[in-house]
Short mmCIF file of C-alpha atoms (C1' of nucleotides) in Angstrom, two decimals:
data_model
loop_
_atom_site.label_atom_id
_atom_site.label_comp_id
_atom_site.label_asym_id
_atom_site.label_seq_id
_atom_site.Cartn_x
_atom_site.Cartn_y
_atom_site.Cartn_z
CA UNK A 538 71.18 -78.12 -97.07
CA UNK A 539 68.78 -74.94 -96.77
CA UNK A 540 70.57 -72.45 -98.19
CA UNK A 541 68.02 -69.37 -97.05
CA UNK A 542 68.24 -68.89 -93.11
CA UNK A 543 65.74 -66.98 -91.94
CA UNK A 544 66.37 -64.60 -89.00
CA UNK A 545 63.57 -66.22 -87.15
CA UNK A 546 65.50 -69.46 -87.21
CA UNK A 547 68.80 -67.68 -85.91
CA UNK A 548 66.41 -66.24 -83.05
CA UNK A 549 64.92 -69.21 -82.46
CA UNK A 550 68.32 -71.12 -81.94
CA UNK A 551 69.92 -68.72 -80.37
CA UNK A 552 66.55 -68.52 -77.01
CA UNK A 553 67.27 -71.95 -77.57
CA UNK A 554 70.69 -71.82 -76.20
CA UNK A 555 70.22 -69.38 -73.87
CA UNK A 556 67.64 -71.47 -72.25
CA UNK A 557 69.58 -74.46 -72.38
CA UNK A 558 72.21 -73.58 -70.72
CA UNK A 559 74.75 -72.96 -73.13
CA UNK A 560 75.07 -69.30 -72.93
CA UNK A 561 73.96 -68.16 -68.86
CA UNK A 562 72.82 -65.14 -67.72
CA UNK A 563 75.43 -62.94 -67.77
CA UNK A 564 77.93 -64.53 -70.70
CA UNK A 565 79.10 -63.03 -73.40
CA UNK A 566 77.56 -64.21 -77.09
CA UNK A 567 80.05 -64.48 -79.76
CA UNK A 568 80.00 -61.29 -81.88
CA UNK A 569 77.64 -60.63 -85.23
CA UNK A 570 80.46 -61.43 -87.55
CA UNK A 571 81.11 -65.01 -85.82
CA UNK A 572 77.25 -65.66 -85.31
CA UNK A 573 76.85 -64.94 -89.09
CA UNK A 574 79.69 -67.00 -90.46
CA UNK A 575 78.15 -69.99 -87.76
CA UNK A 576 74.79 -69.53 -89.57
CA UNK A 577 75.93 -68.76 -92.79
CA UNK A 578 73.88 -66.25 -93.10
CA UNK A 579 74.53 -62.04 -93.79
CA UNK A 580 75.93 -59.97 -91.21
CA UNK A 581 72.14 -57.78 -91.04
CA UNK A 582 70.18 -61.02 -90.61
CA UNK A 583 71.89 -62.36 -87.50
CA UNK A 584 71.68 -58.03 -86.70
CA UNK A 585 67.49 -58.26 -86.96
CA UNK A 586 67.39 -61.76 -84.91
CA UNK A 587 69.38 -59.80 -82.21
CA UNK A 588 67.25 -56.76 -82.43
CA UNK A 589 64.35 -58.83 -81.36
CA UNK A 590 66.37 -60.51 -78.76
CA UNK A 591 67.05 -56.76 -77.33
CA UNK A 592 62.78 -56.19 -77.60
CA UNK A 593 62.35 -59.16 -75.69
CA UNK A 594 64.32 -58.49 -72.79
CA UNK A 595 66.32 -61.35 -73.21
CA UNK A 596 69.99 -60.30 -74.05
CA UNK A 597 71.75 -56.30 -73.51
CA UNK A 598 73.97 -55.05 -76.08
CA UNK A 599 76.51 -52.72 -76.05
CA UNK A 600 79.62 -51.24 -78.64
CA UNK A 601 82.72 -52.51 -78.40
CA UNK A 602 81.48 -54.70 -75.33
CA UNK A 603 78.80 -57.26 -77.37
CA UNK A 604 75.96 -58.52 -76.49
CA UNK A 605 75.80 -60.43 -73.37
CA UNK A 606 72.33 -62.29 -71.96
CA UNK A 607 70.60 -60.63 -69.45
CA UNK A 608 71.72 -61.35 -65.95
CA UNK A 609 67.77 -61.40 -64.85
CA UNK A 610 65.57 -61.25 -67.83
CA UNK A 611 63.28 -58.43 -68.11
CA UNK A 612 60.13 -59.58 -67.98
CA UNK A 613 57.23 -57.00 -69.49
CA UNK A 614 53.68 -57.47 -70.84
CA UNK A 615 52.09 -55.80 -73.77
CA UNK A 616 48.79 -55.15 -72.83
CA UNK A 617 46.10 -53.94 -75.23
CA UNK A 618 43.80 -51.24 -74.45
CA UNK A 619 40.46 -51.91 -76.34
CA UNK A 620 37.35 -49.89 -76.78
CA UNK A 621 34.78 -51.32 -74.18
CA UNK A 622 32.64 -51.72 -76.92
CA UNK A 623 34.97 -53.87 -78.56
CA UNK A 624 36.07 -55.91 -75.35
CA UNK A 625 32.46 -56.58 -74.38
CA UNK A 626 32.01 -57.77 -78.78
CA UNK A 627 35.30 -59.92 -78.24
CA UNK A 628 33.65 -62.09 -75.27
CA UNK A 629 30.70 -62.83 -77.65
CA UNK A 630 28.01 -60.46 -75.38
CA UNK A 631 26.07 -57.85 -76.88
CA UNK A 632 27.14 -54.33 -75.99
CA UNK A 633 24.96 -51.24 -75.25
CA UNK A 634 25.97 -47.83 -73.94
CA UNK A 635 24.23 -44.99 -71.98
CA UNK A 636 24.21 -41.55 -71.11
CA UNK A 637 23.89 -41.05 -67.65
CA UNK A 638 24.50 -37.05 -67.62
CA UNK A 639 26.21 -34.37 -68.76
CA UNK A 640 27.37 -31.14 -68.23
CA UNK A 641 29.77 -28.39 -68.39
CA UNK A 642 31.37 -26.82 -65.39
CA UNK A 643 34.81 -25.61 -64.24
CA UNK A 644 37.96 -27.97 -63.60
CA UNK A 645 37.47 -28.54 -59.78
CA UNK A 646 40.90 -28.32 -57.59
CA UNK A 647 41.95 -32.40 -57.77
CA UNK A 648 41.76 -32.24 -61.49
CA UNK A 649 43.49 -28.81 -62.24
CA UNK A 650 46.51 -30.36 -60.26
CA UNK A 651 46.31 -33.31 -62.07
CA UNK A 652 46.04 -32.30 -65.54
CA UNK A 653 48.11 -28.85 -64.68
CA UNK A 654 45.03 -27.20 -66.25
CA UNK A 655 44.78 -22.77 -65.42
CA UNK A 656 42.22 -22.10 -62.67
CA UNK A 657 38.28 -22.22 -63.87
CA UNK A 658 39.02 -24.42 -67.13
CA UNK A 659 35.67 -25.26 -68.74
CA UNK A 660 35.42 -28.73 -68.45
CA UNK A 661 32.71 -31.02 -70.21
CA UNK A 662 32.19 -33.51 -67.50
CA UNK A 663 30.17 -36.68 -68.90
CA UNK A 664 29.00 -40.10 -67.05
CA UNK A 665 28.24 -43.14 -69.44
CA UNK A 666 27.15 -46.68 -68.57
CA UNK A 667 28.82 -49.87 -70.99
CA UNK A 668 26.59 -52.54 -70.32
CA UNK A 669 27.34 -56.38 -71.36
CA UNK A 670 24.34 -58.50 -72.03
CA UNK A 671 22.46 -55.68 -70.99
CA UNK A 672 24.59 -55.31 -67.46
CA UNK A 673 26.26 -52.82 -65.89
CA UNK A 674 30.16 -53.65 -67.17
CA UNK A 675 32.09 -50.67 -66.79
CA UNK A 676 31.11 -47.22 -65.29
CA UNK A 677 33.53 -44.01 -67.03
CA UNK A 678 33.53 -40.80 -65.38
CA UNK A 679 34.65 -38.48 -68.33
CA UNK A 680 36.08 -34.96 -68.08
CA UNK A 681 36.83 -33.50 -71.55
CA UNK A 682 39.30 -29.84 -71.72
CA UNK A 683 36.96 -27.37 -73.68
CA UNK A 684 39.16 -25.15 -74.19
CA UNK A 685 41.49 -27.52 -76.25
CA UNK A 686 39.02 -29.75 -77.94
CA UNK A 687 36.04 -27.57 -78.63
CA UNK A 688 34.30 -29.74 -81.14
CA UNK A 689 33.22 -31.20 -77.98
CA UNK A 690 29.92 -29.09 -77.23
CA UNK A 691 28.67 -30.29 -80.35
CA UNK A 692 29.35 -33.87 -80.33
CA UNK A 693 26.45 -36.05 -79.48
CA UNK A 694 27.00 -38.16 -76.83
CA UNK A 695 23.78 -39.50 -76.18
CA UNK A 696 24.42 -42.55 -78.49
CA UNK A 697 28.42 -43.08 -79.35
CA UNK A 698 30.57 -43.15 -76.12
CA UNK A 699 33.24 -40.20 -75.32
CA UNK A 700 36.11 -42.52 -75.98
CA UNK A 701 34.95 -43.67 -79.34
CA UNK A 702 34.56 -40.24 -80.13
CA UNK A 703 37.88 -38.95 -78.73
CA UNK A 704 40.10 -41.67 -80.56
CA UNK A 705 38.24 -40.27 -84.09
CA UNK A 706 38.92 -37.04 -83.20
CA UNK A 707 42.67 -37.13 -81.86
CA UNK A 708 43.64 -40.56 -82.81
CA UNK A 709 47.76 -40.32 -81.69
CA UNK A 710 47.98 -38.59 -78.67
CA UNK A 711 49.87 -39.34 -75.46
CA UNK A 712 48.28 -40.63 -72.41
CA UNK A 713 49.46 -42.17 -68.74
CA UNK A 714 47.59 -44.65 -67.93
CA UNK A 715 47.22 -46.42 -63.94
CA UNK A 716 45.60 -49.34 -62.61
CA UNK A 717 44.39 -49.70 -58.77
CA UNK A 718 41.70 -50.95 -56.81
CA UNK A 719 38.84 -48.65 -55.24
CA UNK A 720 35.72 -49.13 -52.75
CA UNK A 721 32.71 -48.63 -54.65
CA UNK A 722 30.79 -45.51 -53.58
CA UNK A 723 27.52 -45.07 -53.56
CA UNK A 724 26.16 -43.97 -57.00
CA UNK A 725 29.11 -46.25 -58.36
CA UNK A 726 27.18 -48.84 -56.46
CA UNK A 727 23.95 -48.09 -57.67
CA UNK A 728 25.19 -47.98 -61.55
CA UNK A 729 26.87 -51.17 -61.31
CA UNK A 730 24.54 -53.00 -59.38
CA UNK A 731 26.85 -53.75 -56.30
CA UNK A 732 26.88 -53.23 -52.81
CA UNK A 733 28.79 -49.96 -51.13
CA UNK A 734 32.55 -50.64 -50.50
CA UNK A 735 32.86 -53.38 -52.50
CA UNK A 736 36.44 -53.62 -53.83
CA UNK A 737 35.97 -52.31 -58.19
CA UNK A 738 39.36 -52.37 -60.44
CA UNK A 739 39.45 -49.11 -61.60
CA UNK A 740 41.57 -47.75 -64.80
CA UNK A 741 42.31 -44.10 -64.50
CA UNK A 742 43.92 -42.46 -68.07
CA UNK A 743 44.90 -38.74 -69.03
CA UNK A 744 45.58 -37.84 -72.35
CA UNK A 745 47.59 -35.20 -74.25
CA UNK A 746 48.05 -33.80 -77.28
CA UNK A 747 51.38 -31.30 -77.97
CA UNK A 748 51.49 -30.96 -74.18
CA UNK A 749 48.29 -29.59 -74.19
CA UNK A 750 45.64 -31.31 -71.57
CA UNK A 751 43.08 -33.28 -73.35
CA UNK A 752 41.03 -35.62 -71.13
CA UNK A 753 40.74 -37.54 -67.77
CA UNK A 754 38.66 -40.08 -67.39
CA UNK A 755 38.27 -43.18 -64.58
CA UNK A 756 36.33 -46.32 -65.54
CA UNK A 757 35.78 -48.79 -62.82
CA UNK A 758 34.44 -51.98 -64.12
CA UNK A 759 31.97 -54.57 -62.31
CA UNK A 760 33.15 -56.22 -59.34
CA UNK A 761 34.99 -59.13 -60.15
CA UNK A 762 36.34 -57.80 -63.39
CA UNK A 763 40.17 -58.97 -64.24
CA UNK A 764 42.41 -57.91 -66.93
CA UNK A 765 44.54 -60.63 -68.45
CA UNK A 766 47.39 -60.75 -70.37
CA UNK A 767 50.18 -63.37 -71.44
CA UNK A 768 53.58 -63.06 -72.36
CA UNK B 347 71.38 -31.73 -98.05
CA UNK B 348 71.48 -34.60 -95.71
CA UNK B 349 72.60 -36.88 -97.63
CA UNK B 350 72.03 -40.25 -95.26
CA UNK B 351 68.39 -40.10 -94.21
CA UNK B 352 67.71 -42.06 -90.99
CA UNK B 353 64.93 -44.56 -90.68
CA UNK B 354 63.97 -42.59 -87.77
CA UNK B 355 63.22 -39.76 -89.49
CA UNK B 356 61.20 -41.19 -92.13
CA UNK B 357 59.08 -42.68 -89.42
CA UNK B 358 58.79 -39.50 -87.72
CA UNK B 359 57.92 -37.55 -90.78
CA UNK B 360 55.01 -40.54 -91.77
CA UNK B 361 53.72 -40.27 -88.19
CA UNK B 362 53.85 -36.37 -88.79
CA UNK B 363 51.94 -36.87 -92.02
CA UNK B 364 49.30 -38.92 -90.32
CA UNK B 365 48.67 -36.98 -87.37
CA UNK B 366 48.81 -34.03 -89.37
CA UNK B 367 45.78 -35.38 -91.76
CA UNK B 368 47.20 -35.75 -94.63
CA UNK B 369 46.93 -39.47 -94.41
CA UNK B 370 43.48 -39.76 -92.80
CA UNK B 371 42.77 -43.14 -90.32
CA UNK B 372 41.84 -46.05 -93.02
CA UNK B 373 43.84 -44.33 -96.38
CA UNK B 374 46.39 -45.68 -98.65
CA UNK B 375 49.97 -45.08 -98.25
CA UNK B 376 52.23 -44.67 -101.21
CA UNK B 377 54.06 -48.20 -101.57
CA UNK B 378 57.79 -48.45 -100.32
CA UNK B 379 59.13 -47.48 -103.97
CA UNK B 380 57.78 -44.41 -103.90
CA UNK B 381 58.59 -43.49 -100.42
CA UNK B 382 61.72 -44.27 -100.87
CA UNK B 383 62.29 -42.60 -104.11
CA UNK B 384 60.30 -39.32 -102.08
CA UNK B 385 63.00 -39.60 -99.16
CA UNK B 386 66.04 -40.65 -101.10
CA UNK B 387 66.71 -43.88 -98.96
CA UNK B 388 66.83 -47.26 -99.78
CA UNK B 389 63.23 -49.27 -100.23
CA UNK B 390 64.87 -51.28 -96.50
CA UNK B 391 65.48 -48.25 -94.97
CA UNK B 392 61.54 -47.57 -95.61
CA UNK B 393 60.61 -50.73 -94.97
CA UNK B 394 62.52 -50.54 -91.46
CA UNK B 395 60.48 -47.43 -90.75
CA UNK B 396 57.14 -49.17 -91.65
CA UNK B 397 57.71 -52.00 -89.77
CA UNK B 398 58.11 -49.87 -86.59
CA UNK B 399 54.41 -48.49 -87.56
CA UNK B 400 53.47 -51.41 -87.46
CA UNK B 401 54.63 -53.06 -84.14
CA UNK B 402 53.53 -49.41 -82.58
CA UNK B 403 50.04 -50.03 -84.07
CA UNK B 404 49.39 -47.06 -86.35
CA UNK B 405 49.39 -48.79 -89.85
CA UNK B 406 48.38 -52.42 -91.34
CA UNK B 407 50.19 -53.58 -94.30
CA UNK B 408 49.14 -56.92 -96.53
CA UNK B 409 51.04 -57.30 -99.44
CA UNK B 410 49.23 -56.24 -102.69
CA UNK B 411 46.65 -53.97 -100.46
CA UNK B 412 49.45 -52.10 -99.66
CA UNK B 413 49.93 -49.82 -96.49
CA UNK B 414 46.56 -48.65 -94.48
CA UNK B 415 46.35 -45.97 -91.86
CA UNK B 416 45.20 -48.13 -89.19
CA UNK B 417 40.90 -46.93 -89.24
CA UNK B 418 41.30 -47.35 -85.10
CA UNK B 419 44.70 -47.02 -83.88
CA UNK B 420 45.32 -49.68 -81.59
CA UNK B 421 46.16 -48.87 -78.26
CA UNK B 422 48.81 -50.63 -76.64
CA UNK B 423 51.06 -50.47 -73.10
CA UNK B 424 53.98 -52.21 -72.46
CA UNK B 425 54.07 -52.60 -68.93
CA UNK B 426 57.38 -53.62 -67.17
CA UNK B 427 56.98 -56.50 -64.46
CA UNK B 428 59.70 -55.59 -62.17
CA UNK B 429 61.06 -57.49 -59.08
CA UNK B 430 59.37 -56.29 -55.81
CA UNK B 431 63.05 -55.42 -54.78
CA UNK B 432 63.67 -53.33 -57.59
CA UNK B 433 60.38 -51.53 -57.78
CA UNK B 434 60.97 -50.49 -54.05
CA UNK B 435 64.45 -49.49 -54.41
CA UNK B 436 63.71 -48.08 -57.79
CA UNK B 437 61.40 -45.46 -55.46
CA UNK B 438 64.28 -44.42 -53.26
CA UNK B 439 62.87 -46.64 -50.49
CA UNK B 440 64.65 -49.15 -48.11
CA UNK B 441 63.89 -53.13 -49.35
CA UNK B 442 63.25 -55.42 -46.63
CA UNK B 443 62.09 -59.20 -47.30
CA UNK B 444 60.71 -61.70 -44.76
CA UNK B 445 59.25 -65.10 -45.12
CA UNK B 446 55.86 -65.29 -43.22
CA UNK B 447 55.17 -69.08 -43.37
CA UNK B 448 56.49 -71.86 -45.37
CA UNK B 449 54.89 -75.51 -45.85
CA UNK B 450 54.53 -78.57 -48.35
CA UNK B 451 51.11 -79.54 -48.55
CA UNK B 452 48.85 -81.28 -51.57
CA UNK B 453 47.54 -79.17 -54.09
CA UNK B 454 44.19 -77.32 -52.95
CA UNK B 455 41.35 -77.84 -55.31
CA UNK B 456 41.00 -74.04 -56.78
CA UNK B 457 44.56 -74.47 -57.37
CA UNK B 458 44.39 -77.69 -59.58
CA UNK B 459 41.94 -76.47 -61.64
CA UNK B 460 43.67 -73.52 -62.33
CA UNK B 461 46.73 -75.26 -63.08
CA UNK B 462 45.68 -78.45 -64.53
CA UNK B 463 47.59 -80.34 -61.76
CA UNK B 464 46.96 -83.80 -61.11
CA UNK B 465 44.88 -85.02 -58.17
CA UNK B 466 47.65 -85.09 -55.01
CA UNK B 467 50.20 -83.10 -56.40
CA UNK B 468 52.57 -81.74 -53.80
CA UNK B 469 53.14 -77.87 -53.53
CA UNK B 470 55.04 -75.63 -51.97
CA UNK B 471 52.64 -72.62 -50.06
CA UNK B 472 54.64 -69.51 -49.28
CA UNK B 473 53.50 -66.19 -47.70
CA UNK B 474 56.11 -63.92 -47.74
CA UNK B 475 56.10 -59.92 -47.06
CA UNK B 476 57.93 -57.43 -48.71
CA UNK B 477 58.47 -54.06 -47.04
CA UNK B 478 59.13 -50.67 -48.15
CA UNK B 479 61.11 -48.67 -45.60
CA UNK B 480 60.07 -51.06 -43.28
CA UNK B 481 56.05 -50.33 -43.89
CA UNK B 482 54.33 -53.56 -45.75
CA UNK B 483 54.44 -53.11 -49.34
CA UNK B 484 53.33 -56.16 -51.26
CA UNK B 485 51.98 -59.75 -49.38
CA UNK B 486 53.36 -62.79 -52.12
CA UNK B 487 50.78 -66.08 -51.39
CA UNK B 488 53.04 -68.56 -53.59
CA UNK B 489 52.40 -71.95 -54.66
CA UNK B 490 55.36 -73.88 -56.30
CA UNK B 491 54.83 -77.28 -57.68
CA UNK B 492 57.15 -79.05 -56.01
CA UNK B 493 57.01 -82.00 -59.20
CA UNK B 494 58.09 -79.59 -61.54
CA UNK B 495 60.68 -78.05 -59.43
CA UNK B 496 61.71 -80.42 -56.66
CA UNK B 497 65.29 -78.07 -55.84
CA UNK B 498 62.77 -75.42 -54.06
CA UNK B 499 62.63 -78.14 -51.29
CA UNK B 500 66.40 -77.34 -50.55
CA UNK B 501 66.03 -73.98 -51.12
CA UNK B 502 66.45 -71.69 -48.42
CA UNK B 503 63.37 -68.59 -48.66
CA UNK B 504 63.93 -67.13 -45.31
CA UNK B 505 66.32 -64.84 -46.69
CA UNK B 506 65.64 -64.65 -50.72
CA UNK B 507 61.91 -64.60 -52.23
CA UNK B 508 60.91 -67.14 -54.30
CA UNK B 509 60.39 -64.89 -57.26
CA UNK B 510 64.21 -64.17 -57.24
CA UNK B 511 64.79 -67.53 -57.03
CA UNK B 512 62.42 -68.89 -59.58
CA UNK B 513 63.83 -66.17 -62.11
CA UNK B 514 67.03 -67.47 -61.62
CA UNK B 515 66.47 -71.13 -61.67
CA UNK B 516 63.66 -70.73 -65.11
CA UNK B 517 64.00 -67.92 -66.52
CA UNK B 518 62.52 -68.02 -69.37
CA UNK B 519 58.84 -69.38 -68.90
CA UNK B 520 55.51 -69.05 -70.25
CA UNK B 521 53.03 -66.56 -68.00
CA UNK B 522 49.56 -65.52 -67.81
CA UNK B 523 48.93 -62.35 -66.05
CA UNK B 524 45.91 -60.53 -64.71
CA UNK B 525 45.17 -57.63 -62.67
CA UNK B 526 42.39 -57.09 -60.20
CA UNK B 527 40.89 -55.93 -57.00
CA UNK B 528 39.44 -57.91 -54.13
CA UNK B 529 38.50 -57.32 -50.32
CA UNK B 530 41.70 -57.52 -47.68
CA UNK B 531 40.58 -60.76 -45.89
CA UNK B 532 41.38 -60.51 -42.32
CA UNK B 533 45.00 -62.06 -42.28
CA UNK B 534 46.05 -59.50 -45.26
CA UNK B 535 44.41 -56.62 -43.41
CA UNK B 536 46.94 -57.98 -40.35
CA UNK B 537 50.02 -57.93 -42.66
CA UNK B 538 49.66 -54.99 -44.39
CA UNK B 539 48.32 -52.88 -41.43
CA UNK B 540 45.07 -52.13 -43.53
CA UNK B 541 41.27 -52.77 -42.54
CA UNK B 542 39.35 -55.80 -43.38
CA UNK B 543 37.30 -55.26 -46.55
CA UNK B 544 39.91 -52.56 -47.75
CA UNK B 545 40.11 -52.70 -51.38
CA UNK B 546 43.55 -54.52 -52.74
CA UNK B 547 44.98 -54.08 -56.19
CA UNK B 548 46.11 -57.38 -56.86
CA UNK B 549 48.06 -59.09 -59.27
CA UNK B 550 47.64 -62.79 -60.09
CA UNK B 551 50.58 -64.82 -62.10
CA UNK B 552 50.91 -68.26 -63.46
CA UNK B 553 53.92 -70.02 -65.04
CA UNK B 554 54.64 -72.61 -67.03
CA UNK B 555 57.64 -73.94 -68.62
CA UNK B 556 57.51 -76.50 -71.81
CA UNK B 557 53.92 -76.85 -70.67
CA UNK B 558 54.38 -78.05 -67.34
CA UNK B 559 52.64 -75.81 -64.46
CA UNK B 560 55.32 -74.38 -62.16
CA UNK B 561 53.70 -71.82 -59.96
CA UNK B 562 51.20 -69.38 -59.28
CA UNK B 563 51.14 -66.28 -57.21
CA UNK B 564 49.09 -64.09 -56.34
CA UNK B 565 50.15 -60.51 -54.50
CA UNK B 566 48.23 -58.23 -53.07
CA UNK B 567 49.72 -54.68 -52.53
CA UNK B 568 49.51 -52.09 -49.70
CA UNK B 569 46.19 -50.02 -49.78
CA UNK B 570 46.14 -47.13 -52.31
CA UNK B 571 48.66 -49.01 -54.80
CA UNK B 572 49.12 -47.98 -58.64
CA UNK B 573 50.70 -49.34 -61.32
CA UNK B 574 50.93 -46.70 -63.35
CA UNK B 575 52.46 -46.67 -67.56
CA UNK B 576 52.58 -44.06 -70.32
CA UNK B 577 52.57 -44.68 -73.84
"C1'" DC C 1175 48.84 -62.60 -113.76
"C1'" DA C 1176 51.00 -58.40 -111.59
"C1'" DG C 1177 51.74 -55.52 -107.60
"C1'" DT C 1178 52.73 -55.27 -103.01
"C1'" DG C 1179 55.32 -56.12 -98.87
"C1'" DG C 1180 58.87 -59.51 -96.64
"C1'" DT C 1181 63.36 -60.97 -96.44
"C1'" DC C 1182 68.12 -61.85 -97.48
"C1'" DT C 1183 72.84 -60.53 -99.09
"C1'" DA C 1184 77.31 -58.25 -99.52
"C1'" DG C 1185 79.46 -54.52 -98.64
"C1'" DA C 1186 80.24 -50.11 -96.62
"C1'" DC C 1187 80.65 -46.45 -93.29
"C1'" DC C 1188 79.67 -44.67 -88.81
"C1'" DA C 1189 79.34 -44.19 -83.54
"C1'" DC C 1190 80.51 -45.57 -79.42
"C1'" DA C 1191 83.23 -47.49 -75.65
"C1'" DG C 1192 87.01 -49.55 -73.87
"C1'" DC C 1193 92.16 -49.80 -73.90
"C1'" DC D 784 93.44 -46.97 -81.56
"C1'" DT D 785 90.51 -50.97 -82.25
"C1'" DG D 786 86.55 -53.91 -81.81
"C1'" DT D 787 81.88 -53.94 -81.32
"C1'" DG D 788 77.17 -53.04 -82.68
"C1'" DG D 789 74.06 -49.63 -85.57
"C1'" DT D 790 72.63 -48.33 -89.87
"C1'" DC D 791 72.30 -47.63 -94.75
"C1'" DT D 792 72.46 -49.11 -99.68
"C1'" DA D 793 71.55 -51.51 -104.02
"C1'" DG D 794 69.98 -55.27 -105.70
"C1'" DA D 795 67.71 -59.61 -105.73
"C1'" DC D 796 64.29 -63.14 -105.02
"C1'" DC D 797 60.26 -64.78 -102.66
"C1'" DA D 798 55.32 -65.00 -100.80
"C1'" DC D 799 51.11 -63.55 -100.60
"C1'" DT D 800 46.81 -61.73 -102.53
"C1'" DG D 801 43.64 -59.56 -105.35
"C1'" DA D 802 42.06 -58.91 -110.13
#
DNA sequence: CAGTGGTCTAGACCACAGC
DNA sequence: CTGTGGTCTAGACCACTGA
């Protein structure tokens, strides 16, 4: 007899009986103490299995109540959000980056509301090219808040992109992050080599640091482009 | 003195020490001993704490090495897949459902290869609308293999959509996920009341369960859609 | 080999939610 | 009030990994 159980194998069993019928959606599970004595294992370890059971979206627990399976299980994703550089390195192409233009001008209206930035904010708006295999991949239109990161005039964007830059600089900050789908206009056309109106997936992020409006940017990626995840 | 120190607050006050640069992206962390001798709480209670910085990607650990600032934190969403019906409803809006067409027919080739199905295999093909206070919302083009799953030939769509059903009959499956854009073809443009060419966000889902294929959807979403997640 | 994290245990107390 | 999960502790042993 294996005298060490391991939470994963209380976990394990446990989606094992959910799935198979044993415990529906909706039922009741017997409580910790009962579950431990079962496995004969501590009262924490059967605890951790069921914390992981909560992260998953599989069962709900509550005090006094227990823990009951989900009636629908939550489903979610976790999706990473890599460096282009290091997306474009993971499929095995080689990556380069360019500088289509910069400059520094005042937050127009749409962005002010967005970012709740104070009327004539000097922004540092940039436009940079990742290519893959030496095409167009992903187009990022890149407006950086002088007035809260003002290292920013003297960075050198010429050869390392704004976002590798920005996650150096302020590495934890808080962003809200949206995916959609947009019609290619014109110079997005011409960048990425496609034709006007074509349908581009388009990521749009802001970022924040201490409430404080860091950065917007918008990267739409060459037609065709799909983000995958599994779960 | 506090004299029980939370696990949340050590985690707090190591995230505090990292964004504040003390602990600089790619530096050593003092080992659990000491932190827990530094913050009075059991080595677990540290460990719980570091194990949190880990799943929320700010620090590596290896045993020996020791604890790591993470050089690159890694950026990470965890997006919540909803049911259409609760998205809608989780807006304030009205959810309406209706079943567009319905038919058994053999797999199509695109849709064999993406599901390693075997030559012949029977499907169900469902188009089915889902409105938001009574405007189009989300079109649902659903394939269920009818092998896998032969109950959805008694099962009645008209009135519930198949992804509440399919939740409820395997709830816990395997699924690949990705996100895109693409054209409105002219049928979409008709059911969502949108112009042919209009750009879709689109989301594209297959299932399996124990390895077996069981469906695959694909929904395209009223023009001007966002799915939008903060983190 | 030695140092680190990874896990388990037994017990305790607490916080919350129903009754 | 009582039963449930939530957390903490002190100690132990194990597993990995680098020197």
């Amino acid at each position: 007899m294996c005298t060490t159980t391991s939470f994963r194998v209380i976990k394990a069993d446990i989606l094992r009986r959910i799935s198979g019928g044993e415990w529906p959606p909706g039922s009741l599970l017997p409580n910790e103490l009962a579950l431990a004595r079962e496995f004969g294992a501590a009262r924490a370890t059967v605890g951790r299995a069921m914390r992981e059971l909560v992260d998953d979206g599989i069962v709900e627990r509550k005090r006094k109540t227990g823990t009951r399976v989900r009636p629908v299980p939550l489903r979610q994703v976790r999706l990473d959000i890599p460096l282009v550089r290091v997306e474009v390195e993971a499929q095995g192409s080689s990556y380069r980056y360019a500088l289509v233009s910069s400059e520094s001008v005042p937050a127009p209206n749409w962005l002010r509301a967005r970012l709740d930035l104070r009327q004539g904010a000097e922004m540092l708006h940039l436009v940079c090219l990742h290519l893959s295999d030496g095409h167009p991949y992903q187009l990022e239109d890149r407006w950086i808040n002088l007035g809260a990161v003002p290292q920013a005039r003297q960075a050198d964007f010429s050869t390392l992109g704004p976002s590798e830059w920005l996650t150096r600089q302020m590495p934890f900050s808080d962003i809200e992050i949206s995916f959609s789908a947009s019609a290619a206009e014109p110079e997005q056309a011409r960048q990425l080599s496609c034709a006007v109106g074509d349908p581009l997936f388009r990521i749009e992020r802001q970022t924040f640091w201490e409430g404080r409006p860091i950065t917007f940017v918008r990267m739409v990626y060459r037609c065709g482009h799909r983000l995958i995840a599994r779960y």
